[in-house]
């Protein structure tokens, strides 16, 4: 009886690469899905806001040009 208990205590289940892959794939899929979701959201935001942002930047640039060309007092 003691021999069987000792053998059972000393035996550790070996985790094969297949078991590790089975554990890791859901996590990798989640990270990949999150990354794709973020990239699509960024692309949509860029598409929606690009024109307004460009107008604001051009207005700022014109103001800077006007300051440079205006005579100093």
PDB file of C-alpha atoms in Angstrom:
ATOM      1  CA  UNK A   1       0.000   0.000   0.000  1.00  0.00           C
ATOM      2  CA  UNK A   2       2.780   2.436   0.878  1.00  0.00           C
ATOM      3  CA  UNK A   3       4.584   1.722  -2.383  1.00  0.00           C
ATOM      4  CA  UNK A   4       1.521   2.659  -4.432  1.00  0.00           C
ATOM      5  CA  UNK A   5       1.074   5.888  -2.490  1.00  0.00           C
ATOM      6  CA  UNK A   6       4.714   6.835  -3.008  1.00  0.00           C
ATOM      7  CA  UNK A   7       4.480   6.213  -6.737  1.00  0.00           C
ATOM      8  CA  UNK A   8       1.308   8.288  -7.027  1.00  0.00           C
ATOM      9  CA  UNK A   9       2.838  11.174  -5.076  1.00  0.00           C
ATOM     10  CA  UNK A  10       6.013  11.220  -7.163  1.00  0.00           C
ATOM     11  CA  UNK A  11       4.223  11.106 -10.513  1.00  0.00           C
ATOM     12  CA  UNK A  12       3.457  14.499 -11.957  1.00  0.00           C
ATOM     13  CA  UNK A  13       1.313  14.796 -15.026  1.00  0.00           C
ATOM     14  CA  UNK A  14       3.341  15.943 -17.987  1.00  0.00           C
ATOM     15  CA  UNK A  15       1.839  18.758 -19.960  1.00  0.00           C
ATOM     16  CA  UNK A  16       2.384  18.265 -23.643  1.00  0.00           C
ATOM     17  CA  UNK A  17       2.635  21.055 -26.188  1.00  0.00           C
ATOM     18  CA  UNK A  18      -0.854  20.191 -27.379  1.00  0.00           C
ATOM     19  CA  UNK A  19      -2.319  20.801 -23.932  1.00  0.00           C
ATOM     20  CA  UNK A  20      -0.393  24.058 -23.633  1.00  0.00           C
ATOM     21  CA  UNK A  21      -1.613  25.156 -27.041  1.00  0.00           C
ATOM     22  CA  UNK A  22      -5.163  24.274 -26.056  1.00  0.00           C
ATOM     23  CA  UNK A  23      -4.809  26.525 -23.000  1.00  0.00           C
ATOM     24  CA  UNK A  24      -3.063  29.370 -24.825  1.00  0.00           C
ATOM     25  CA  UNK A  25      -5.175  29.599 -27.979  1.00  0.00           C
ATOM     26  CA  UNK A  26      -8.264  31.132 -26.347  1.00  0.00           C
ATOM     27  CA  UNK A  27      -6.071  33.830 -24.809  1.00  0.00           C
ATOM     28  CA  UNK A  28      -4.287  34.493 -28.082  1.00  0.00           C
ATOM     29  CA  UNK A  29      -7.627  34.642 -29.866  1.00  0.00           C
ATOM     30  CA  UNK A  30      -8.925  37.130 -27.328  1.00  0.00           C
ATOM     31  CA  UNK A  31      -5.864  39.362 -27.727  1.00  0.00           C
ATOM     32  CA  UNK A  32      -6.080  39.149 -31.512  1.00  0.00           C
ATOM     33  CA  UNK A  33      -9.787  39.990 -31.450  1.00  0.00           C
ATOM     34  CA  UNK A  34      -9.138  42.958 -29.167  1.00  0.00           C
ATOM     35  CA  UNK A  35      -6.350  44.213 -31.428  1.00  0.00           C
ATOM     36  CA  UNK A  36      -8.516  43.943 -34.549  1.00  0.00           C
ATOM     37  CA  UNK A  37     -11.395  45.680 -32.739  1.00  0.00           C
ATOM     38  CA  UNK A  38      -9.105  48.553 -31.733  1.00  0.00           C
ATOM     39  CA  UNK A  39      -7.684  48.929 -35.243  1.00  0.00           C
ATOM     40  CA  UNK A  40     -11.136  48.956 -36.849  1.00  0.00           C
ATOM     41  CA  UNK A  41     -12.313  51.529 -34.297  1.00  0.00           C
ATOM     42  CA  UNK A  42      -9.287  53.718 -34.985  1.00  0.00           C
ATOM     43  CA  UNK A  43      -9.884  53.499 -38.743  1.00  0.00           C
ATOM     44  CA  UNK A  44     -13.556  54.444 -38.357  1.00  0.00           C
ATOM     45  CA  UNK A  45     -12.672  57.349 -36.056  1.00  0.00           C
ATOM     46  CA  UNK A  46     -10.046  58.562 -38.529  1.00  0.00           C
ATOM     47  CA  UNK A  47     -12.514  58.302 -41.412  1.00  0.00           C
ATOM     48  CA  UNK A  48     -15.177  60.254 -39.519  1.00  0.00           C
ATOM     49  CA  UNK A  49     -12.972  62.979 -38.050  1.00  0.00           C
ATOM     50  CA  UNK A  50     -10.290  63.517 -40.701  1.00  0.00           C
ATOM     51  CA  UNK A  51     -11.942  66.426 -42.546  1.00  0.00           C
ATOM     52  CA  UNK A  52     -12.784  68.370 -39.387  1.00  0.00           C
ATOM     53  CA  UNK A  53      -9.282  67.835 -38.010  1.00  0.00           C
ATOM     54  CA  UNK A  54      -7.732  68.931 -41.300  1.00  0.00           C
ATOM     55  CA  UNK A  55      -9.806  72.154 -41.267  1.00  0.00           C
ATOM     56  CA  UNK A  56      -8.678  72.923 -37.718  1.00  0.00           C
ATOM     57  CA  UNK A  57      -5.028  72.290 -38.585  1.00  0.00           C
ATOM     58  CA  UNK A  58      -5.247  74.463 -41.706  1.00  0.00           C
ATOM     59  CA  UNK A  59      -6.833  77.292 -39.697  1.00  0.00           C
ATOM     60  CA  UNK A  60      -4.000  77.098 -37.159  1.00  0.00           C
ATOM     61  CA  UNK A  61      -1.429  77.107 -39.946  1.00  0.00           C
ATOM     62  CA  UNK A  62      -3.016  80.183 -41.533  1.00  0.00           C
ATOM     63  CA  UNK A  63      -2.969  81.965 -38.172  1.00  0.00           C
ATOM     64  CA  UNK A  64       0.734  81.184 -37.802  1.00  0.00           C
ATOM     65  CA  UNK A  65       1.432  82.459 -41.325  1.00  0.00           C
ATOM     66  CA  UNK A  66      -0.495  85.664 -40.601  1.00  0.00           C
ATOM     67  CA  UNK A  67       1.492  86.275 -37.423  1.00  0.00           C
ATOM     68  CA  UNK A  68       4.760  85.859 -39.320  1.00  0.00           C
ATOM     69  CA  UNK A  69       3.771  88.189 -42.156  1.00  0.00           C
ATOM     70  CA  UNK A  70       2.114  90.877 -40.056  1.00  0.00           C
ATOM     71  CA  UNK A  71       4.248  93.929 -39.309  1.00  0.00           C
ATOM     72  CA  UNK A  72       5.736  94.155 -35.859  1.00  0.00           C
ATOM     73  CA  UNK A  73       4.591  97.033 -33.670  1.00  0.00           C
TER      74      UNK A  73
END
